[in-house]
Coordinates of C-alpha atoms in Angstrom, one line a residue:
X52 CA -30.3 3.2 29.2
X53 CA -31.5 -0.1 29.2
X54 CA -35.4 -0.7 29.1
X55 CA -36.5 -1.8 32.3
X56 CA -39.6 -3.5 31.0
X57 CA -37.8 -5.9 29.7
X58 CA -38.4 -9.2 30.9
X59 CA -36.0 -9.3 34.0
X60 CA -34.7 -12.8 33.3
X61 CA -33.5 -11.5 29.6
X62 CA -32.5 -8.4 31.2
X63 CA -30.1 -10.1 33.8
X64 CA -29.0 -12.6 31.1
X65 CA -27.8 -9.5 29.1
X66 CA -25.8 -8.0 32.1
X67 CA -24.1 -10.8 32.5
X68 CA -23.8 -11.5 28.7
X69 CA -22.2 -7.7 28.5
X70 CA -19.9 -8.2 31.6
X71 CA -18.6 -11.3 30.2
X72 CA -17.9 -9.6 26.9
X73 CA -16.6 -6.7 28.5
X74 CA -14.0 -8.8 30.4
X75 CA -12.8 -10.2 27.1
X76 CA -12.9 -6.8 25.2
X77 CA -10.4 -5.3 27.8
X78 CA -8.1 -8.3 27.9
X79 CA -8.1 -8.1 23.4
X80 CA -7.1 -4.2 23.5
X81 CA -4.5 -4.4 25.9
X82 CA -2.7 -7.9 24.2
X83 CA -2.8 -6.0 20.7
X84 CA -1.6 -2.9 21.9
X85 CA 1.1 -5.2 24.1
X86 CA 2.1 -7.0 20.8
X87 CA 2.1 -4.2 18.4
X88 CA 4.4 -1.8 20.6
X89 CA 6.6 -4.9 22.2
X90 CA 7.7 -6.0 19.1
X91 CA 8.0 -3.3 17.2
X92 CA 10.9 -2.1 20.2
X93 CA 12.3 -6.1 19.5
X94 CA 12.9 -4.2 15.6
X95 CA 10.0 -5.5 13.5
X96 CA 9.7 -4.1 10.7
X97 CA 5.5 -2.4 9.7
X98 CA 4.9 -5.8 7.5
X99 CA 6.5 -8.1 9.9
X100 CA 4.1 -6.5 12.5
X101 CA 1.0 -6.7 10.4
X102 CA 1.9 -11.0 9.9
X103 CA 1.2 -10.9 13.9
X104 CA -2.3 -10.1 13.5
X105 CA -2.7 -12.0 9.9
X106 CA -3.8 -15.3 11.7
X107 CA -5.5 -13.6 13.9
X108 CA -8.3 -12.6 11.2
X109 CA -7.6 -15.5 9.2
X110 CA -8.9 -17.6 12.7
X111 CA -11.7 -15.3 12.6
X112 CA -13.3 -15.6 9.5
X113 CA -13.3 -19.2 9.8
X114 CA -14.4 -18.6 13.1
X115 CA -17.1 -17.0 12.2
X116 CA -18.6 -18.9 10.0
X117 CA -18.7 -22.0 12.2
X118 CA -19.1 -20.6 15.3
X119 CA -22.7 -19.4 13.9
X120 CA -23.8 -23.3 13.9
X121 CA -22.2 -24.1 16.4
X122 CA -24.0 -22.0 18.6
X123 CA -27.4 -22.6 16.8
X124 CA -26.5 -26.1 17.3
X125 CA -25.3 -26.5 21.0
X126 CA -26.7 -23.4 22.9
X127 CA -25.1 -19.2 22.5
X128 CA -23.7 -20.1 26.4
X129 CA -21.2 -22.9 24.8
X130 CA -19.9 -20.6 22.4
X131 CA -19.6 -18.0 24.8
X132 CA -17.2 -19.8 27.2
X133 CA -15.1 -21.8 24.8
X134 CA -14.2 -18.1 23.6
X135 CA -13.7 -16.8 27.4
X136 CA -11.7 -20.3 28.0
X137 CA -9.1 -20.2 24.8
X138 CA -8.3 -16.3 25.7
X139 CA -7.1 -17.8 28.8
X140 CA -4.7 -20.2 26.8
X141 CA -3.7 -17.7 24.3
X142 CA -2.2 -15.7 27.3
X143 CA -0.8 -17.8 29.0
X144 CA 1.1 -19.3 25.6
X145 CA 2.2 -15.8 25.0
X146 CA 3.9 -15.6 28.4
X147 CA 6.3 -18.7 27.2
X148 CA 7.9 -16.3 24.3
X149 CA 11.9 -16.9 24.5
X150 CA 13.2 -12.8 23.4
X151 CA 16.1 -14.6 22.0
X152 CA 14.5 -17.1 19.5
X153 CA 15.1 -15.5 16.3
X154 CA 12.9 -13.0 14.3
X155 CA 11.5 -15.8 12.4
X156 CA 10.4 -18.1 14.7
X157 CA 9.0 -15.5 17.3
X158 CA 6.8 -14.4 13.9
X159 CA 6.1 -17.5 13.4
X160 CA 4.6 -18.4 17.0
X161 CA 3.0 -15.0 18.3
X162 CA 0.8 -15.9 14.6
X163 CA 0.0 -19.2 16.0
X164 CA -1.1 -17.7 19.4
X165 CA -2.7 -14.7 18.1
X166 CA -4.7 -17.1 15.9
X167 CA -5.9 -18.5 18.6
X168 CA -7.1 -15.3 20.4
X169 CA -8.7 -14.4 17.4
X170 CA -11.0 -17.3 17.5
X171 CA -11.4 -16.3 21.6
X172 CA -12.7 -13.2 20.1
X173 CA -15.2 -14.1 17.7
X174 CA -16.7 -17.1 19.5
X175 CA -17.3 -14.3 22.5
X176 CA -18.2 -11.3 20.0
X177 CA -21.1 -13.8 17.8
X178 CA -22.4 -15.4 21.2
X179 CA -22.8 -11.7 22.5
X180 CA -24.2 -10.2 19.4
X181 CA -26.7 -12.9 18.7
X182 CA -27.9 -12.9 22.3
X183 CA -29.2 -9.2 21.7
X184 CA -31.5 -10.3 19.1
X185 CA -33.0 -13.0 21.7
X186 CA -33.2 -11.0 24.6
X187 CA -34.4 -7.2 23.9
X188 CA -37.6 -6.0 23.7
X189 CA -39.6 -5.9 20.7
X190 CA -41.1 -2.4 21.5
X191 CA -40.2 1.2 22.2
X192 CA -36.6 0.7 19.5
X193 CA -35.5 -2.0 22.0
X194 CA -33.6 -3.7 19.6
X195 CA -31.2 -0.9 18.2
X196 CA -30.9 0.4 22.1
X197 CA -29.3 -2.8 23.5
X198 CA -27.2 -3.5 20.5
X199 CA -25.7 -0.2 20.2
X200 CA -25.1 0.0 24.4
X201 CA -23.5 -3.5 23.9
X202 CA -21.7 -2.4 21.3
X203 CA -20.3 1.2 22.1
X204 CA -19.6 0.1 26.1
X205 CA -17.2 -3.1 24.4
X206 CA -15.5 -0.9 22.5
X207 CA -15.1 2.2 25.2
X208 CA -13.9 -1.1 27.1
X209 CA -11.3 -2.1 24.5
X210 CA -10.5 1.3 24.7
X211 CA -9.6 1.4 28.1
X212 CA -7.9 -2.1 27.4
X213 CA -5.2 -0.2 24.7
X214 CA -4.4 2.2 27.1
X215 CA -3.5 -0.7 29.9
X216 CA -1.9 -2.7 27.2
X217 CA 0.4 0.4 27.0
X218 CA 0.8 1.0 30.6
X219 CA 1.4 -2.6 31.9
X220 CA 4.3 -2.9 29.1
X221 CA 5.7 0.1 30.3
X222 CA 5.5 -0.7 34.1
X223 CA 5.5 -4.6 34.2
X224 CA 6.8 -5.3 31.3
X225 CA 5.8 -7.9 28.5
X226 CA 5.4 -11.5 30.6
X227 CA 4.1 -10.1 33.8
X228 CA 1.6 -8.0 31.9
X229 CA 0.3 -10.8 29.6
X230 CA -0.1 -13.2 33.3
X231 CA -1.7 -11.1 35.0
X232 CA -4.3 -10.5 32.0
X233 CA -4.7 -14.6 32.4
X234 CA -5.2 -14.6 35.9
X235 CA -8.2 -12.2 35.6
X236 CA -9.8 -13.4 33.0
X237 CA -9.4 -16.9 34.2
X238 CA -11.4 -15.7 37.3
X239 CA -14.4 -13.7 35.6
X240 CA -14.4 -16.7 33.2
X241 CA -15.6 -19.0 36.7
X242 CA -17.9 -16.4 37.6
X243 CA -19.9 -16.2 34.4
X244 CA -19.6 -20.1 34.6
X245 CA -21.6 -19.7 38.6
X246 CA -23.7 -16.6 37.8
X247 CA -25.1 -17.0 34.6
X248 CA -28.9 -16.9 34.3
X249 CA -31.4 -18.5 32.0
X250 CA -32.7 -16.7 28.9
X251 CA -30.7 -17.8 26.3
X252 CA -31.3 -20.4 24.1
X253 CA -29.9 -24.1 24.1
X254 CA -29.4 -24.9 20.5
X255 CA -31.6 -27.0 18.6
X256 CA -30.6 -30.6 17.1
X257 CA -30.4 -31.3 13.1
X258 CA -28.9 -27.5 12.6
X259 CA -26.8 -28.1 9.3
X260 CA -23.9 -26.4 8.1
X261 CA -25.0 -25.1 4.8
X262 CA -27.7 -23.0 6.5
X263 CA -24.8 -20.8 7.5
X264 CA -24.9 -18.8 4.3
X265 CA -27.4 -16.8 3.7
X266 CA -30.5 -16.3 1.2
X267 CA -31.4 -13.0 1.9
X268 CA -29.8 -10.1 -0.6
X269 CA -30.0 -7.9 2.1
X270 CA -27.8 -9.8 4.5
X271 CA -25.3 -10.5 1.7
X272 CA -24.8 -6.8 0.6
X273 CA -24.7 -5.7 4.2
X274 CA -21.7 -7.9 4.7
X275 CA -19.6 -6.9 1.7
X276 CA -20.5 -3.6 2.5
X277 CA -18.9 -4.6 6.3
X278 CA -15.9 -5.7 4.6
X279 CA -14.5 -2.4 2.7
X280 CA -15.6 -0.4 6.3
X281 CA -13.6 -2.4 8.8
X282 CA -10.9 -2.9 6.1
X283 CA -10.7 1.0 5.6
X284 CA -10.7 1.2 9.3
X285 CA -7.3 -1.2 9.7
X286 CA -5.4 0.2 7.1
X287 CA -4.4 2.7 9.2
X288 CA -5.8 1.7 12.8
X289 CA -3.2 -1.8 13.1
X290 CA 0.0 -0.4 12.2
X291 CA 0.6 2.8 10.3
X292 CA -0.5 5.5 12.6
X293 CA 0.7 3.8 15.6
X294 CA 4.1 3.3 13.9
X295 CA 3.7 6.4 12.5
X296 CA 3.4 7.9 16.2
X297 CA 5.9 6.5 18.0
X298 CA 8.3 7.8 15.5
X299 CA 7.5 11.3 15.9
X300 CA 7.1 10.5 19.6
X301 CA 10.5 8.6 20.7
X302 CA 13.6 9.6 21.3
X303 CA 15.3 6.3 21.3
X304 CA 16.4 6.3 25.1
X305 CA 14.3 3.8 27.3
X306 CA 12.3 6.6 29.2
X307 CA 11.1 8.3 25.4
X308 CA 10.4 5.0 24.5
X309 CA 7.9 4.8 28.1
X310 CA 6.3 8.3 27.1
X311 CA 5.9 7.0 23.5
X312 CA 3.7 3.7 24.8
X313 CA 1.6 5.9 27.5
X314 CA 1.3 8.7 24.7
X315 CA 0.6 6.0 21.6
X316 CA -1.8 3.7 24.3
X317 CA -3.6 6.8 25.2
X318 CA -4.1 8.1 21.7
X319 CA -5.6 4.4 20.4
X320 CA -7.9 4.5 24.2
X321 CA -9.5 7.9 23.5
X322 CA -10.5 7.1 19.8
X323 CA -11.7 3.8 21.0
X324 CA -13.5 4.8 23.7
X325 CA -14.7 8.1 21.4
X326 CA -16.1 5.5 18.8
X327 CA -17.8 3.4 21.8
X328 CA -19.5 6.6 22.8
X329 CA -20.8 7.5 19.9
X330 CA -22.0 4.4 18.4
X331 CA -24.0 3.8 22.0
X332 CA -25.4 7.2 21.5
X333 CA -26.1 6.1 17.9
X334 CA -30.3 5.4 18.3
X335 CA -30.4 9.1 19.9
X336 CA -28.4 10.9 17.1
X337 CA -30.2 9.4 14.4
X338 CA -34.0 9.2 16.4
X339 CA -34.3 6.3 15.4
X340 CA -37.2 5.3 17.9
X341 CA -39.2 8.2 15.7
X342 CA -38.2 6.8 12.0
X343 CA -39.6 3.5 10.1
X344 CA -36.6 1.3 10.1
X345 CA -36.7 1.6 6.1
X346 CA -35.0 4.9 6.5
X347 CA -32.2 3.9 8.5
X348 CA -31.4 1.7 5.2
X349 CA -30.9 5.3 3.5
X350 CA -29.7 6.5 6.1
X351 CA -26.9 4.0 5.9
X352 CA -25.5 4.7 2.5
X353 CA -25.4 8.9 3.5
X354 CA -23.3 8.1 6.6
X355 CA -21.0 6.3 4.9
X356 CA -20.5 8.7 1.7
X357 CA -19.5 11.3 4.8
X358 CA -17.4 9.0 6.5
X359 CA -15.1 8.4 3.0
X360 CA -14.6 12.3 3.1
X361 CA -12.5 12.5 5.9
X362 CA -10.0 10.3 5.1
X363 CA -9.7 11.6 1.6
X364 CA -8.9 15.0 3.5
X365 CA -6.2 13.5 5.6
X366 CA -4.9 12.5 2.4
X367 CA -4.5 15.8 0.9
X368 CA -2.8 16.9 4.0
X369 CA -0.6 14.2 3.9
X370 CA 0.8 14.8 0.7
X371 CA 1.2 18.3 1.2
X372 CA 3.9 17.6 4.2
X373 CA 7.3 17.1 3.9
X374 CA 7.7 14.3 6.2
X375 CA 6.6 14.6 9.7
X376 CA 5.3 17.8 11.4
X377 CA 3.8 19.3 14.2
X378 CA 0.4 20.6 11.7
X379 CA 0.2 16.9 10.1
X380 CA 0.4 14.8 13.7
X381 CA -2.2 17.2 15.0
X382 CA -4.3 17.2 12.1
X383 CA -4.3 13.6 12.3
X384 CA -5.4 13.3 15.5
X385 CA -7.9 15.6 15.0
X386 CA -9.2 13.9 12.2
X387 CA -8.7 10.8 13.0
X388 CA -10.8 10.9 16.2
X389 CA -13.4 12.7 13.4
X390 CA -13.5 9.7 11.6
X391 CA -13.7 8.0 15.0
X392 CA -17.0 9.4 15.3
X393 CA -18.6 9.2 12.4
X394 CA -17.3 5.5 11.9
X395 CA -18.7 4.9 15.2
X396 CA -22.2 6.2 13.5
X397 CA -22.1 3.8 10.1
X398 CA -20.5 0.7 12.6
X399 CA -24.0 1.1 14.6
X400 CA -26.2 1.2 11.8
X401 CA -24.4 -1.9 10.2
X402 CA -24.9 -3.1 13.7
X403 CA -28.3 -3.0 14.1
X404 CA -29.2 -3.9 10.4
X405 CA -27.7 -7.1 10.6
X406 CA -30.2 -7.9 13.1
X407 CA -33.5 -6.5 11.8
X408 CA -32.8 -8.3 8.6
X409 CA -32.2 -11.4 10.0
X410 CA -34.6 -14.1 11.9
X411 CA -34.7 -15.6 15.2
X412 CA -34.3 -18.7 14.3
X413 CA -31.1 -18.2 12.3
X414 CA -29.3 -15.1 13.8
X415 CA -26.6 -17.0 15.5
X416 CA -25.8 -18.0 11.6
X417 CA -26.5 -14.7 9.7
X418 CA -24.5 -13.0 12.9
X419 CA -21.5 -15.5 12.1
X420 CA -21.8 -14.5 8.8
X421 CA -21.4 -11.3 8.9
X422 CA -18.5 -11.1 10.9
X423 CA -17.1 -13.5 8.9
X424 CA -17.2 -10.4 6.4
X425 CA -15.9 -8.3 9.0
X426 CA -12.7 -10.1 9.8
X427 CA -12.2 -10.5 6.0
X428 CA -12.1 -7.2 6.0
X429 CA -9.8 -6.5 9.1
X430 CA -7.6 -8.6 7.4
X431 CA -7.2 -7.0 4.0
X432 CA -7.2 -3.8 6.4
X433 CA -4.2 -5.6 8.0
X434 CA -2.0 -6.6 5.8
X435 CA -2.4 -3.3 3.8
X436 CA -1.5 -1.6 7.1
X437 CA 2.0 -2.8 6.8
X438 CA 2.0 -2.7 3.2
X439 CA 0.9 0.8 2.4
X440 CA 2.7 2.1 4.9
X441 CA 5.8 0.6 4.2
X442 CA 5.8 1.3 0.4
X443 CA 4.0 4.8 0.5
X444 CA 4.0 6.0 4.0
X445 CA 1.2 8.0 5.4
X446 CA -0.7 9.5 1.8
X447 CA -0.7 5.5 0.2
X448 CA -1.8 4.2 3.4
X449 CA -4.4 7.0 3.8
X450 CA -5.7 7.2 0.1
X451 CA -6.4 3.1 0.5
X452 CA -8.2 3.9 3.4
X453 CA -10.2 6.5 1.4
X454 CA -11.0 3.9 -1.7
X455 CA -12.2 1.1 0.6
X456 CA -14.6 3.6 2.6
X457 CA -15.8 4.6 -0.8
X458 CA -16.7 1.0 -1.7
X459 CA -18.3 0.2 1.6
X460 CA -20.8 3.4 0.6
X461 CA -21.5 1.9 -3.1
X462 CA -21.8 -1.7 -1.6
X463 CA -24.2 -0.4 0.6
X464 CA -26.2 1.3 -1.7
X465 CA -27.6 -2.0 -3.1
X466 CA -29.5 -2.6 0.5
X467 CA -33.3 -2.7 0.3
X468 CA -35.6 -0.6 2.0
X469 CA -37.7 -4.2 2.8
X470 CA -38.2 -3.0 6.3
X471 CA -40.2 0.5 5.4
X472 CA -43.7 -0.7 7.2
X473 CA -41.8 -1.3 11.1
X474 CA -40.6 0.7 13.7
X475 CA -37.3 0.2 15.7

């Protein structure tokens, strides 16, 4: 819940800080799911379908990193709907892809346009991050409460928006789906533009560009350490299980095909909306109201040792099958919505870090900054998606998953306890 002493113009700056971000969150899961499943039916091939998405990280990590001064520069509300504004244009670009361009040129452009939705995301995901650090209340674990409930209700959104993604392809198809996503978003994009209260700040003049990168050790570690987790998570999460599913799901006829999408859509929803859950819940599981916040430092690297199990077990399983059956798919779901959860867990510790180890004055920077790291990291997740998959199926594809976990928990053993003497 969200503390109700806060000060009510922060607390209705963050409602309509998380709506906006919710809006966007639902339109993001539904165009990827949209992409991934509409062009993989067109014949795409795993690594042709992980070059949709490459510019789509590429845009973010550049993104990032000047999106962090921009807002410290001109105010966290410019950012905000610059990011809610290009989504807008993304979609409707999308819409205006000829299905009989060849295979090459449709690449070619859906990169283009999902670059640009990639820097729709980030502008919207470092305004709304950053904002959390301005707004919450310093007392009672304030701090890791709203972050986490920002960040576990996004994702349950972009949950919800994987299984629409799936369900408007299957019922309106690919054009109507993506313009209807436009019109919305245009719409919720004019009321944050009306409704939005003061609370957040307006940027300060003389903000330079080299201040982007970071001093602090703690910052830098915690964002390598960001890049091996969200890489191991897209190894598998972009293309090879969903590929994967659908062909153990379809039959090749148009109506498999439809049960496929709702089946696949619904899959990617729960886990999404699993790992939202769970990382909102986050502050309870680990009482982290009751613990100096040099613990959750520790706690950090143990979560993430755990977490580099799982996959590693998935693995084994994986090379013990010959080729797809009913014991491996369910074992991967099962253990896949495992990982889910205990991803969920590190993602809100990483979360919250990011913020207690940076300063007010600069969090729109260290914030950029770190996601910078991770959409490095979904990008190497990306690309060995397609890759692993295509060269090694589901054991290469799931042992890479298991090294790059592996790394994020030695990375992130180099974090400093420097925040032993406070409280959340």
């Amino acid at each position: 819940m969200i503390d109700t002493s806060a000060r009510p113009e922060g607390l209705s700056a963050y409602i309509a800080v998380t709506a906006a971000y919710w809006a966007f969150m639902l339109t993001d899961g539904a165009l990827r799911m949209l992409v991934l499943l509409h062009f993989h039916t067109l014949g795409f091939n795993p690594v042709q379908l992980a070059y949709l998405f490459v510019l789509y990280e590429i845009a973010g990590m550049v993104t990032n990193l000047c999106a962090g001064w921009i807002a410290a520069r001109f105010g966290l509300t410019s950012t905000l709907y610059a990011g809610l504004g290009i989504q807008v244009l993304a979609l409707l670009a999308l819409a205006q892809l000829d299905p009989t361009w060849a295979i090459g040129v449709s690449v070619a452009y859906v990169m283009v346009v999902q670059g640009a939705s990639g820097v729709a995301k980030d502008l919207a995901k470092m305004s709304s991050k950053s904002a959390v650090k301005h707004l919450a209340p310093s007392e009672a674990g304030g701090l890791f409460r709203w972050v986490a409930l920002l960040t576990g209700s996004k994702n349950a959104v972009k949950g919800l928006g994987f299984l629409l993604g799936a369900a408007l392809l299957a019922t309106l198809g690919f054009v109507w789906a993506v313009l209807g996503m436009a019109a919305i978003l245009a719409v919720i994009l004019v009321a944050v533009l009306i409704a939005m209260p003061p609370g957040l700040p307006k940027g300060r003049k003389g903000t330079k560009f080299s201040e982007v990168f970071s001093k602090s050790s703690n910052v830098n570690w915690l964002s390598a350490a960001r890049v091996f987790l969200f890489g191991a998570r897209d190894v598998w999460f972009v293309v090879g299980i969903p590929i994967y599913f659908y062909a153990v799901l379809s039959d090749g006829t148009v109506a498999g095909n439809r049960t496929a999408f709702f089946m696949i859509g619904t899959f990617m929803a729960v886990w999404v909306i699993l790992y939202g859950f769970v990382q909102a819940l986050a502050p309870r599981i680990l009482r982290a109201s009751s613990r100096p916040q040099g613990e959750l430092v520790h706690t950090a690297k143990g979560w993430a040792w755990t977490l580099a199990a799982i996959p590693a077990i998935l693995t084994a399983a994986a090379l013990a099958s010959d080729g797809p059956q009913i014991w491996l798919t369910v074992s991967l779901i099962a253990g896949l919505l495992i990982f889910g959860a205990v991803f969920a867990i590190n993602s809100a510790l990483h979360s919250y870090l990011i913020l207690a180890f940076t300063k007010a004055e600069r969090v729109t920077m260290d914030v950029g900054f770190y996601y910078m790291a991770n959409a490095g990291g979904r990008l190497v997740g990306t690309v060995l998606s397609g890759v692993t998959y295509q060269l090694g199926g589901l054991p290469l594809m799931l042992g890479t998953a298991t090294i790059m976990v592996a790394g994020a928990a030695m990375i992130a053993s180099c974090l400093r306890d420097n925040l032993r003497d406070r409280t959340v």
